[in-house]
PDB file of C-alpha atoms and ligand atoms in Angstrom:
ATOM      1  CA  MET A 259      21.192  90.213-115.362  1.00 34.00           C
ATOM      2  CA  ASP A 260      19.201  93.639-113.521  1.00 35.00           C
ATOM      3  CA  SER A 261      17.269  92.561-110.314  1.00 37.00           C
ATOM      4  CA  LEU A 262      20.605  91.834-108.768  1.00 36.00           C
ATOM      5  CA  ALA A 263      23.485  93.202-107.139  1.00 36.00           C
ATOM      6  CA  ALA A 264      25.665  90.650-107.518  1.00 38.00           C
ATOM      7  CA  ALA A 265      25.583  87.333-109.728  1.00 39.00           C
ATOM      8  CA  PRO A 266      24.557  84.990-108.174  1.00 41.00           C
ATOM      9  CA  GLY A 267      26.191  81.050-107.981  1.00 40.00           C
ATOM     10  CA  THR A 268      29.438  82.796-108.272  1.00 39.00           C
ATOM     11  CA  GLY A 269      30.907  83.405-104.699  1.00 40.00           C
ATOM     12  CA  PRO A 270      31.374  80.589-102.101  1.00 43.00           C
ATOM     13  CA  ALA A 271      27.762  79.025 -99.779  1.00 46.00           C
ATOM     14  CA  THR A 272      29.256  81.256 -97.780  1.00 53.00           C
ATOM     15  CA  ASN A 273      28.760  84.359 -99.795  1.00 59.00           C
ATOM     16  CA  PRO A 274      25.054  86.357 -98.335  1.00 61.00           C
ATOM     17  CA  LEU A 275      22.638  86.372-101.392  1.00 65.00           C
ATOM     18  CA  PRO A 276      22.919  88.543-104.224  1.00 66.00           C
ATOM     19  CA  VAL A 277      20.150  91.200-102.951  1.00 61.00           C
ATOM     20  CA  ILE A 278      17.270  91.123-105.422  1.00 65.00           C
ATOM     21  CA  ARG A 279      15.707  94.411-105.790  1.00 64.00           C
ATOM     22  CA  ALA A 280      12.371  95.290-106.141  1.00 63.00           C
ATOM     23  CA  GLY A 281       9.613  96.323-109.119  1.00 66.00           C
ATOM     24  CA  VAL A 282      11.805  93.335-111.796  1.00 78.00           C
ATOM     25  CA  LYS A 283       7.671  92.188-112.994  1.00 81.00           C
ATOM     26  CA  PRO A 284       6.958  88.245-113.182  1.00 78.00           C
ATOM     27  CA  ARG A 285       7.439  86.325-115.978  1.00 89.00           C
ATOM     28  CA  ARG A 286       4.242  84.887-116.377  1.00 95.00           C
ATOM     29  CA  PHE A 287       3.160  81.540-117.859  1.00 97.00           C
ATOM     30  CA  GLU A 288       0.898  84.191-121.418  1.00 96.00           C
ATOM     31  CA  ASP A 289       4.583  85.149-121.486  1.00 94.00           C
ATOM     32  CA  LEU A 290       7.236  82.351-122.229  1.00 97.00           C
ATOM     33  CA  PRO A 291       8.225  81.884-125.653  1.00 96.00           C
ATOM     34  CA  THR A 292       6.556  80.335-128.225  1.00 95.00           C
ATOM     35  CA  GLY A 293       8.440  78.638-132.182  1.00 95.00           C
ATOM     36  CA  ARG A 294      10.971  76.624-129.042  1.00 98.00           C
ATOM     37  CA  THR A 295      11.116  74.125-126.905  1.00 98.00           C
ATOM     38  CA  LEU A 296      11.034  75.520-123.095  1.00 98.00           C
ATOM     39  CA  VAL A 297      13.558  74.521-120.842  1.00 98.00           C
ATOM     40  CA  MET A 298      12.615  73.829-116.901  1.00 98.00           C
ATOM     41  CA  GLY A 299      15.696  74.035-114.473  1.00 98.00           C
ATOM     42  CA  ILE A 300      15.074  71.500-111.342  1.00 97.00           C
ATOM     43  CA  LEU A 301      15.094  72.773-108.513  1.00 97.00           C
ATOM     44  CA  ASN A 302      15.165  69.880-105.734  1.00 94.00           C
ATOM     45  CA  VAL A 303      15.028  71.701-102.003  1.00 93.00           C
ATOM     46  CA  THR A 304      15.179  67.906-100.283  1.00 87.00           C
ATOM     47  CA  PRO A 305      17.888  65.931 -98.901  1.00 77.00           C
ATOM     48  CA  ASP A 306      17.841  63.524-100.128  1.00 63.00           C
ATOM     49  CA  SER A 307      16.240  63.616-104.328  1.00 56.00           C
ATOM     50  CA  PHE A 308      18.273  60.980-106.247  1.00 54.00           C
ATOM     51  CA  SER A 309      20.250  62.836-108.578  1.00 58.00           C
ATOM     52  CA  ASP A 310      20.768  66.148-106.946  1.00 61.00           C
ATOM     53  CA  GLY A 311      20.316  65.029-103.254  1.00 58.00           C
ATOM     54  CA  GLY A 312      21.497  67.556-100.360  1.00 66.00           C
ATOM     55  CA  GLU A 313      22.789  70.239-103.125  1.00 68.00           C
ATOM     56  CA  HIS A 314      19.976  72.873-102.751  1.00 76.00           C
ATOM     57  CA  ALA A 315      18.765  71.131 -98.550  1.00 75.00           C
ATOM     58  CA  THR A 316      18.565  74.596 -97.208  1.00 87.00           C
ATOM     59  CA  THR A 317      16.705  77.835 -98.131  1.00 91.00           C
ATOM     60  CA  ASP A 318      20.242  80.132 -99.671  1.00 92.00           C
ATOM     61  CA  ALA A 319      21.410  77.583-101.364  1.00 93.00           C
ATOM     62  CA  ALA A 320      18.096  77.074-103.645  1.00 95.00           C
ATOM     63  CA  ILE A 321      17.404  80.352-104.578  1.00 96.00           C
ATOM     64  CA  ARG A 322      20.896  80.669-104.877  1.00 95.00           C
ATOM     65  CA  ALA A 323      21.048  77.654-107.628  1.00 96.00           C
ATOM     66  CA  GLY A 324      17.660  78.968-108.865  1.00 97.00           C
ATOM     67  CA  LEU A 325      19.212  82.602-109.370  1.00 97.00           C
ATOM     68  CA  LYS A 326      22.293  80.584-111.646  1.00 97.00           C
ATOM     69  CA  MET A 327      19.553  79.081-113.105  1.00 97.00           C
ATOM     70  CA  HIS A 328      17.216  81.967-113.892  1.00 97.00           C
ATOM     71  CA  TYR A 329      20.346  83.828-115.571  1.00 95.00           C
ATOM     72  CA  ASP A 330      21.425  81.067-117.049  1.00 97.00           C
ATOM     73  CA  GLY A 331      18.470  80.889-119.013  1.00 97.00           C
ATOM     74  CA  ALA A 332      15.389  78.549-117.306  1.00 98.00           C
ATOM     75  CA  ASP A 333      12.231  79.470-118.633  1.00 98.00           C
ATOM     76  CA  ILE A 334      10.858  77.521-115.943  1.00 98.00           C
ATOM     77  CA  ILE A 335      11.762  76.922-112.648  1.00 98.00           C
ATOM     78  CA  ASP A 336      10.654  73.215-111.353  1.00 98.00           C
ATOM     79  CA  VAL A 337      11.034  74.273-107.170  1.00 98.00           C
ATOM     80  CA  GLY A 338       9.966  70.143-105.476  1.00 96.00           C
ATOM     81  CA  GLY A 339      10.893  70.244-101.567  1.00 94.00           C
ATOM     82  CA  GLU A 340       9.496  66.339-101.334  1.00 90.00           C
ATOM     83  CA  SER A 341      12.328  63.724-102.913  1.00 85.00           C
ATOM     84  CA  THR A 342      10.910  61.136-105.368  1.00 79.00           C
ATOM     85  CA  ARG A 343      13.276  58.185-104.498  1.00 74.00           C
ATOM     86  CA  PRO A 344      11.446  55.004-104.202  1.00 69.00           C
ATOM     87  CA  ASP A 345      13.365  55.005-100.802  1.00 70.00           C
ATOM     88  CA  SER A 346      12.815  58.308 -99.498  1.00 73.00           C
ATOM     89  CA  GLU A 347      10.728  58.857 -96.532  1.00 76.00           C
ATOM     90  CA  ARG A 348       7.518  60.829 -97.042  1.00 82.00           C
ATOM     91  CA  ILE A 349       7.248  64.403 -94.957  1.00 90.00           C
ATOM     92  CA  SER A 350       4.339  66.475 -94.121  1.00 94.00           C
ATOM     93  CA  GLU A 351       2.771  69.244 -96.132  1.00 96.00           C
ATOM     94  CA  GLU A 352       3.852  71.661 -93.657  1.00 96.00           C
ATOM     95  CA  GLU A 353       7.823  71.169 -93.705  1.00 94.00           C
ATOM     96  CA  GLU A 354       7.570  70.372 -97.201  1.00 96.00           C
ATOM     97  CA  GLN A 355       5.962  74.029 -97.513  1.00 97.00           C
ATOM     98  CA  ARG A 356       8.910  75.506 -95.375  1.00 96.00           C
ATOM     99  CA  ARG A 357      11.247  74.176 -97.411  1.00 95.00           C
ATOM    100  CA  ILE A 358       9.608  75.657-101.127  1.00 97.00           C
ATOM    101  CA  LEU A 359       7.698  78.989 -99.931  1.00 97.00           C
ATOM    102  CA  PRO A 360      10.785  80.892 -99.240  1.00 97.00           C
ATOM    103  CA  VAL A 361      12.173  79.819-101.973  1.00 97.00           C
ATOM    104  CA  VAL A 362       8.919  80.347-104.219  1.00 98.00           C
ATOM    105  CA  GLN A 363       8.389  83.988-102.711  1.00 97.00           C
ATOM    106  CA  ALA A 364      12.998  85.222-103.891  1.00 96.00           C
ATOM    107  CA  LEU A 365      12.559  83.069-107.017  1.00 97.00           C
ATOM    108  CA  VAL A 366       8.942  85.126-108.325  1.00 97.00           C
ATOM    109  CA  LYS A 367      10.549  87.855-106.758  1.00 95.00           C
ATOM    110  CA  ALA A 368      13.452  87.958-108.429  1.00 95.00           C
ATOM    111  CA  GLY A 369      11.663  88.252-112.433  1.00 96.00           C
ATOM    112  CA  ALA A 370      11.549  83.749-112.494  1.00 97.00           C
ATOM    113  CA  LEU A 371       8.246  81.832-113.520  1.00 98.00           C
ATOM    114  CA  ILE A 372       7.751  78.931-111.000  1.00 98.00           C
ATOM    115  CA  SER A 373       6.402  75.438-110.505  1.00 98.00           C
ATOM    116  CA  VAL A 374       5.990  73.820-107.821  1.00 98.00           C
ATOM    117  CA  ASP A 375       6.787  69.961-107.926  1.00 97.00           C
ATOM    118  CA  THR A 376       4.167  68.965-105.844  1.00 97.00           C
ATOM    119  CA  MET A 377       1.158  65.834-104.997  1.00 96.00           C
ATOM    120  CA  ASN A 378      -0.555  67.838-102.233  1.00 97.00           C
ATOM    121  CA  ALA A 379      -2.980  70.354-102.904  1.00 98.00           C
ATOM    122  CA  SER A 380      -3.145  72.362 -99.865  1.00 98.00           C
ATOM    123  CA  THR A 381       0.770  72.511-100.847  1.00 98.00           C
ATOM    124  CA  ALA A 382       0.414  73.699-104.232  1.00 98.00           C
ATOM    125  CA  GLU A 383      -2.354  76.550-102.951  1.00 98.00           C
ATOM    126  CA  LYS A 384       0.392  77.890-100.591  1.00 98.00           C
ATOM    127  CA  ALA A 385       2.540  78.489-103.563  1.00 98.00           C
ATOM    128  CA  ILE A 386      -0.046  79.612-106.165  1.00 98.00           C
ATOM    129  CA  GLU A 387      -1.149  82.219-103.849  1.00 98.00           C
ATOM    130  CA  ALA A 388       3.500  82.341-103.160  1.00 97.00           C
ATOM    131  CA  GLY A 389       3.351  83.307-106.557  1.00 97.00           C
ATOM    132  CA  ALA A 390       3.746  80.174-108.360  1.00 98.00           C
ATOM    133  CA  GLY A 391       2.483  80.352-111.827  1.00 98.00           C
ATOM    134  CA  ILE A 392       2.114  76.612-112.730  1.00 98.00           C
ATOM    135  CA  ILE A 393       1.021  73.202-110.786  1.00 98.00           C
ATOM    136  CA  ASN A 394       3.998  70.306-111.761  1.00 98.00           C
ATOM    137  CA  ASP A 395       2.325  66.826-109.813  1.00 97.00           C
ATOM    138  CA  VAL A 396       3.538  63.665-110.056  1.00 95.00           C
ATOM    139  CA  SER A 397       0.529  61.928-107.955  1.00 93.00           C
ATOM    140  CA  GLY A 398      -0.774  59.988-111.282  1.00 90.00           C
ATOM    141  CA  VAL A 399      -3.243  57.969-109.984  1.00 86.00           C
ATOM    142  CA  GLN A 400      -3.388  58.555-106.464  1.00 89.00           C
ATOM    143  CA  LEU A 401      -3.666  62.477-107.245  1.00 90.00           C
ATOM    144  CA  ASP A 402      -5.275  64.009-104.718  1.00 95.00           C
ATOM    145  CA  PRO A 403      -9.089  64.293-104.641  1.00 96.00           C
ATOM    146  CA  ARG A 404      -8.966  68.360-104.204  1.00 97.00           C
ATOM    147  CA  MET A 405      -6.864  68.743-107.119  1.00 98.00           C
ATOM    148  CA  PRO A 406      -8.771  68.953-109.842  1.00 98.00           C
ATOM    149  CA  GLU A 407     -11.344  71.832-107.959  1.00 98.00           C
ATOM    150  CA  LEU A 408      -7.626  73.875-107.377  1.00 98.00           C
ATOM    151  CA  ILE A 409      -6.670  73.637-110.405  1.00 98.00           C
ATOM    152  CA  ALA A 410     -10.222  74.507-111.754  1.00 98.00           C
ATOM    153  CA  ARG A 411     -10.222  77.822-109.402  1.00 98.00           C
ATOM    154  CA  THR A 412      -7.570  79.110-109.448  1.00 98.00           C
ATOM    155  CA  LYS A 413      -7.025  78.369-113.307  1.00 98.00           C
ATOM    156  CA  VAL A 414      -3.266  77.441-113.680  1.00 98.00           C
ATOM    157  CA  PRO A 415      -1.143  75.081-115.555  1.00 98.00           C
ATOM    158  CA  TYR A 416      -1.017  71.682-114.912  1.00 98.00           C
ATOM    159  CA  ILE A 417       1.467  69.375-115.426  1.00 98.00           C
ATOM    160  CA  LEU A 418      -0.209  66.612-115.421  1.00 98.00           C
ATOM    161  CA  MET A 419       2.966  63.167-114.676  1.00 98.00           C
ATOM    162  CA  HIS A 420       2.043  59.620-115.640  1.00 97.00           C
ATOM    163  CA  SER A 421       2.624  56.924-112.389  1.00 95.00           C
ATOM    164  CA  ARG A 422       1.622  54.742-111.267  1.00 93.00           C
ATOM    165  CA  GLY A 423       0.825  53.546-107.400  1.00 80.00           C
ATOM    166  CA  SER A 424       2.893  55.677-104.391  1.00 77.00           C
ATOM    167  CA  VAL A 425       5.686  57.189-105.667  1.00 66.00           C
ATOM    168  CA  ARG A 426       7.886  54.767-103.825  1.00 68.00           C
ATOM    169  CA  SER A 427       5.992  51.814-104.529  1.00 72.00           C
ATOM    170  CA  GLN A 428       6.989  52.513-109.189  1.00 73.00           C
ATOM    171  CA  ASP A 429       9.092  49.363-109.377  1.00 77.00           C
ATOM    172  CA  PRO A 430       6.653  46.363-109.553  1.00 80.00           C
ATOM    173  CA  ARG A 431       4.281  47.955-111.217  1.00 85.00           C
ATOM    174  CA  ALA A 432       6.009  48.651-113.897  1.00 87.00           C
ATOM    175  CA  ASP A 433       4.299  45.962-116.089  1.00 90.00           C
ATOM    176  CA  TYR A 434       2.527  46.642-119.544  1.00 95.00           C
ATOM    177  CA  GLY A 435       1.453  44.998-122.524  1.00 94.00           C
ATOM    178  CA  ASP A 436       1.698  48.571-124.861  1.00 97.00           C
ATOM    179  CA  VAL A 437       3.368  50.777-122.282  1.00 98.00           C
ATOM    180  CA  VAL A 438       2.825  53.946-125.280  1.00 98.00           C
ATOM    181  CA  GLU A 439      -1.092  53.185-125.476  1.00 98.00           C
ATOM    182  CA  GLU A 440      -1.308  52.128-121.855  1.00 98.00           C
ATOM    183  CA  VAL A 441       0.205  55.280-120.702  1.00 98.00           C
ATOM    184  CA  ILE A 442      -2.266  57.566-122.855  1.00 98.00           C
ATOM    185  CA  SER A 443      -5.000  55.311-122.069  1.00 98.00           C
ATOM    186  CA  GLU A 444      -4.460  56.139-117.560  1.00 97.00           C
ATOM    187  CA  LEU A 445      -3.101  59.803-118.677  1.00 98.00           C
ATOM    188  CA  THR A 446      -6.166  60.802-120.434  1.00 98.00           C
ATOM    189  CA  THR A 447      -8.492  58.988-117.925  1.00 97.00           C
ATOM    190  CA  LEU A 448      -7.035  61.063-114.518  1.00 97.00           C
ATOM    191  CA  ARG A 449      -7.428  64.695-117.404  1.00 98.00           C
ATOM    192  CA  ASP A 450     -10.832  63.542-117.508  1.00 98.00           C
ATOM    193  CA  ARG A 451     -11.249  64.080-114.007  1.00 97.00           C
ATOM    194  CA  PHE A 452      -9.372  67.556-114.444  1.00 98.00           C
ATOM    195  CA  TYR A 453     -12.359  68.614-116.931  1.00 98.00           C
ATOM    196  CA  GLU A 454     -15.271  67.242-114.983  1.00 98.00           C
ATOM    197  CA  ALA A 455     -13.710  69.861-112.615  1.00 98.00           C
ATOM    198  CA  GLY A 456     -14.536  72.940-115.274  1.00 98.00           C
ATOM    199  CA  VAL A 457     -10.577  72.863-116.163  1.00 98.00           C
ATOM    200  CA  ALA A 458      -9.693  74.052-119.855  1.00 98.00           C
ATOM    201  CA  PRO A 459      -8.042  71.841-122.030  1.00 98.00           C
ATOM    202  CA  GLU A 460      -4.726  74.809-122.047  1.00 97.00           C
ATOM    203  CA  GLN A 461      -4.432  73.958-118.965  1.00 98.00           C
ATOM    204  CA  ILE A 462      -3.153  70.618-119.058  1.00 98.00           C
ATOM    205  CA  ILE A 463       0.056  69.752-120.566  1.00 98.00           C
ATOM    206  CA  LEU A 464       1.365  66.028-120.108  1.00 98.00           C
ATOM    207  CA  ASP A 465       3.768  64.262-119.029  1.00 98.00           C
ATOM    208  CA  PRO A 466       4.823  60.252-119.887  1.00 98.00           C
ATOM    209  CA  GLY A 467       6.748  60.112-116.149  1.00 97.00           C
ATOM    210  CA  LEU A 468       9.440  58.636-118.189  1.00 97.00           C
ATOM    211  CA  GLY A 469      11.053  55.762-114.934  1.00 95.00           C
ATOM    212  CA  PHE A 470       8.067  56.284-113.263  1.00 95.00           C
ATOM    213  CA  ALA A 471       6.551  52.681-112.822  1.00 94.00           C
ATOM    214  CA  LYS A 472       9.035  52.077-116.372  1.00 96.00           C
ATOM    215  CA  ASN A 473      11.512  50.171-116.806  1.00 95.00           C
ATOM    216  CA  ALA A 474      15.023  51.546-119.618  1.00 97.00           C
ATOM    217  CA  GLU A 475      12.687  49.681-122.058  1.00 97.00           C
ATOM    218  CA  HIS A 476       9.469  51.616-121.426  1.00 98.00           C
ATOM    219  CA  ASP A 477      11.410  54.951-121.323  1.00 98.00           C
ATOM    220  CA  TRP A 478      13.134  54.126-124.599  1.00 98.00           C
ATOM    221  CA  SER A 479       9.632  52.637-125.766  1.00 98.00           C
ATOM    222  CA  LEU A 480       7.501  56.373-125.131  1.00 98.00           C
ATOM    223  CA  LEU A 481      10.200  58.722-126.068  1.00 98.00           C
ATOM    224  CA  ARG A 482      10.175  56.213-129.450  1.00 98.00           C
ATOM    225  CA  ASN A 483       6.682  57.010-129.594  1.00 98.00           C
ATOM    226  CA  ILE A 484       6.001  60.630-128.473  1.00 98.00           C
ATOM    227  CA  ASP A 485       4.863  61.766-131.420  1.00 98.00           C
ATOM    228  CA  ARG A 486       1.214  60.073-130.111  1.00 98.00           C
ATOM    229  CA  LEU A 487       1.287  61.811-126.570  1.00 98.00           C
ATOM    230  CA  THR A 488       1.427  65.576-128.541  1.00 97.00           C
ATOM    231  CA  VAL A 489      -0.940  64.337-131.179  1.00 97.00           C
ATOM    232  CA  LEU A 490      -3.760  64.614-128.223  1.00 97.00           C
ATOM    233  CA  GLY A 491      -3.335  68.508-128.772  1.00 96.00           C
ATOM    234  CA  HIS A 492      -1.445  69.131-125.158  1.00 98.00           C
ATOM    235  CA  ARG A 493       1.817  70.563-124.826  1.00 98.00           C
ATOM    236  CA  VAL A 494       3.758  68.244-123.442  1.00 98.00           C
ATOM    237  CA  LEU A 495       6.835  68.365-121.277  1.00 98.00           C
ATOM    238  CA  ILE A 496       9.477  65.560-121.011  1.00 98.00           C
ATOM    239  CA  GLY A 497      11.870  64.751-117.317  1.00 98.00           C
ATOM    240  CA  ALA A 498      14.389  62.219-119.194  1.00 98.00           C
ATOM    241  CA  SER A 499      17.543  64.363-117.600  1.00 98.00           C
ATOM    242  CA  ARG A 500      19.951  61.791-115.340  1.00 97.00           C
ATOM    243  CA  LYS A 501      17.438  59.609-115.151  1.00 97.00           C
ATOM    244  CA  ARG A 502      18.376  55.564-114.618  1.00 96.00           C
ATOM    245  CA  PHE A 503      17.605  54.339-118.335  1.00 97.00           C
ATOM    246  CA  LEU A 504      20.130  57.183-119.438  1.00 98.00           C
ATOM    247  CA  GLY A 505      22.892  55.555-116.742  1.00 97.00           C
ATOM    248  CA  SER A 506      21.482  51.576-117.638  1.00 97.00           C
ATOM    249  CA  LEU A 507      22.597  53.091-121.546  1.00 97.00           C
ATOM    250  CA  LEU A 508      25.971  54.141-120.401  1.00 96.00           C
ATOM    251  CA  THR A 509      27.591  51.706-119.072  1.00 91.00           C
ATOM    252  CA  THR A 510      31.679  50.559-119.083  1.00 92.00           C
ATOM    253  CA  ALA A 511      32.698  47.235-117.237  1.00 93.00           C
ATOM    254  CA  GLY A 512      29.535  46.231-116.087  1.00 93.00           C
ATOM    255  CA  LYS A 513      28.410  49.819-114.699  1.00 95.00           C
ATOM    256  CA  ALA A 514      25.878  52.199-115.230  1.00 95.00           C
ATOM    257  CA  ALA A 515      27.446  55.528-115.019  1.00 96.00           C
ATOM    258  CA  PRO A 516      26.223  57.876-111.325  1.00 96.00           C
ATOM    259  CA  PRO A 517      23.794  60.774-112.770  1.00 95.00           C
ATOM    260  CA  ALA A 518      26.672  63.217-111.894  1.00 94.00           C
ATOM    261  CA  GLU A 519      28.011  61.663-115.933  1.00 96.00           C
ATOM    262  CA  ARG A 520      24.174  61.695-117.701  1.00 97.00           C
ATOM    263  CA  ASP A 521      24.019  65.417-118.548  1.00 97.00           C
ATOM    264  CA  ASN A 522      25.397  64.841-122.293  1.00 98.00           C
ATOM    265  CA  ALA A 523      22.902  61.949-122.691  1.00 98.00           C
ATOM    266  CA  THR A 524      20.560  63.890-121.310  1.00 98.00           C
ATOM    267  CA  LEU A 525      21.483  67.093-123.970  1.00 98.00           C
ATOM    268  CA  ALA A 526      20.850  64.071-126.548  1.00 98.00           C
ATOM    269  CA  THR A 527      17.475  63.931-124.999  1.00 98.00           C
ATOM    270  CA  SER A 528      16.396  67.653-124.991  1.00 98.00           C
ATOM    271  CA  VAL A 529      17.755  67.992-128.902  1.00 98.00           C
ATOM    272  CA  LEU A 530      15.016  64.801-130.048  1.00 98.00           C
ATOM    273  CA  ALA A 531      12.564  65.583-127.644  1.00 98.00           C
ATOM    274  CA  ALA A 532      13.036  69.509-129.164  1.00 98.00           C
ATOM    275  CA  SER A 533      13.389  68.082-133.152  1.00 97.00           C
ATOM    276  CA  GLN A 534       9.563  66.542-131.960  1.00 97.00           C
ATOM    277  CA  GLY A 535       7.603  69.393-130.848  1.00 96.00           C
ATOM    278  CA  VAL A 536       8.388  68.607-127.629  1.00 98.00           C
ATOM    279  CA  TRP A 537       6.282  71.762-125.752  1.00 98.00           C
ATOM    280  CA  GLY A 538       9.100  71.554-122.723  1.00 98.00           C
ATOM    281  CA  VAL A 539      12.010  69.337-121.031  1.00 98.00           C
ATOM    282  CA  ARG A 540      12.800  69.261-117.464  1.00 98.00           C
ATOM    283  CA  VAL A 541      16.686  69.418-117.524  1.00 98.00           C
ATOM    284  CA  HIS A 542      19.543  69.954-114.403  1.00 98.00           C
ATOM    285  CA  ASP A 543      22.060  71.903-116.574  1.00 98.00           C
ATOM    286  CA  VAL A 544      19.989  74.543-117.564  1.00 98.00           C
ATOM    287  CA  ALA A 545      22.179  76.243-119.863  1.00 98.00           C
ATOM    288  CA  ALA A 546      23.339  73.407-122.097  1.00 98.00           C
ATOM    289  CA  ASN A 547      20.032  72.590-122.483  1.00 98.00           C
ATOM    290  CA  ALA A 548      18.768  75.684-123.450  1.00 98.00           C
ATOM    291  CA  ASP A 549      21.148  76.412-125.893  1.00 98.00           C
ATOM    292  CA  ALA A 550      20.406  73.282-127.157  1.00 98.00           C
ATOM    293  CA  VAL A 551      16.960  74.049-128.028  1.00 98.00           C
ATOM    294  CA  LYS A 552      18.227  76.897-129.276  1.00 98.00           C
ATOM    295  CA  VAL A 553      20.130  75.265-132.109  1.00 98.00           C
ATOM    296  CA  THR A 554      17.173  72.892-132.619  1.00 98.00           C
ATOM    297  CA  ALA A 555      14.861  75.635-133.336  1.00 98.00           C
ATOM    298  CA  ALA A 556      16.939  77.567-135.184  1.00 98.00           C
ATOM    299  CA  TRP A 557      17.914  74.837-137.013  1.00 97.00           C
ATOM    300  CA  GLN A 558      14.383  74.162-137.487  1.00 94.00           C
ATOM    301  CA  GLY A 559      13.452  77.375-139.221  1.00 90.00           C
TER     302      GLY A 559
HETATM  303  N1  LIG B  94      10.595  63.544-112.311  1.00 50.12           N
HETATM  304  C1  LIG B  94      11.236  63.745-111.049  1.00 50.12           C
HETATM  305  C2  LIG B  94      10.328  64.977-110.442  1.00 50.12           C
HETATM  306  N2  LIG B  94       9.063  65.130-110.751  1.00 50.12           N
HETATM  307  N3  LIG B  94       8.356  65.922-112.472  1.00 50.12           N
HETATM  308  C3  LIG B  94       7.843  65.502-114.344  1.00 50.12           C
HETATM  309  N4  LIG B  94       6.770  66.729-114.699  1.00 50.12           N
HETATM  310  N5  LIG B  94       8.094  64.943-115.517  1.00 50.12           N
HETATM  311  C4  LIG B  94       9.123  63.996-114.200  1.00 50.12           C
HETATM  312  O1  LIG B  94      10.068  63.033-114.918  1.00 50.12           O
HETATM  313  C5  LIG B  94      10.185  64.341-113.258  1.00 50.12           C
HETATM  314  C6  LIG B  94       9.265  65.675-112.127  1.00 50.12           C
HETATM  315  C7  LIG B  94      12.378  63.354-110.670  1.00 50.12           C
HETATM  316  O2  LIG B  94      13.249  63.117-110.765  1.00 50.12           O
HETATM  317  P1  LIG B  94      14.294  64.400-110.173  1.00 50.12           P
HETATM  318  O3  LIG B  94      14.975  63.885-108.750  1.00 50.12           O
HETATM  319  O4  LIG B  94      15.832  64.714-110.824  1.00 50.12           O
HETATM  320  O5  LIG B  94      13.121  65.597-109.807  1.00 50.12           O
END
């Protein structure tokens, strides 16, 4: 709590923002802990994300929530301005930047390492200028052609997530012979485009993209075979938090558990991912997951 005048997230939403004192060193990617799985907190600055839509829709609410994640032990905070819900409207790059850039600046000033969840190279570039240290791109085969050059030039770590088609037309594309093999092959083809642009292998973080053009059985197959992804030699990130496949697993009386009731199941996926050598887990409930990855590391010695 050394950079704040008041504890974040403790008062009613109308309280003034905690004052962020100047002089806190921003955390760099190179400073991240090793020896345990990392926790990436999800901060969607959107009115309509599937699991936390509207919670952090204003700049102040988002900064407050991000500060709370930082002090709850998030290693990285993933800030996104555009919802990936299948029924969501695409927004302009200007609107995306208006939503996220002040949040990125404030959290960097507080000493957090920020990744930015964007499919737009121009937003990624502005976010890097604002202090973001990682770019998280869910666009898959719809890759912005300017992205590889930007990542090569800025040397920023890049999360390459698997998806098919536009994020709004994924479900019909959930059609695989061998989902694990096809996801790996599509990811490595995309990765090679980054190599061709001059991106270094250690900059690339791979993510199987749970729920993106995948049904529950595909998600479980990918988790069951996560070693086939980690063996490729890149850091691997998993985003299982509150996803549909957990909701359908927890069905009672024919009704899938709603997103808010999927946190315990998410925790179980984080423990299992950590025990499989996954580099990071992208989660909503930072405090619980931060404890869980520490327990897993201690258990494994
Ligand atoms: N999932 C969502 C958004 N961004 N990024 C990565 N790298 N991996 C994911 O699995 C992922 C992502 C959708 O979930 P949300 O609405 O809870 O953010």
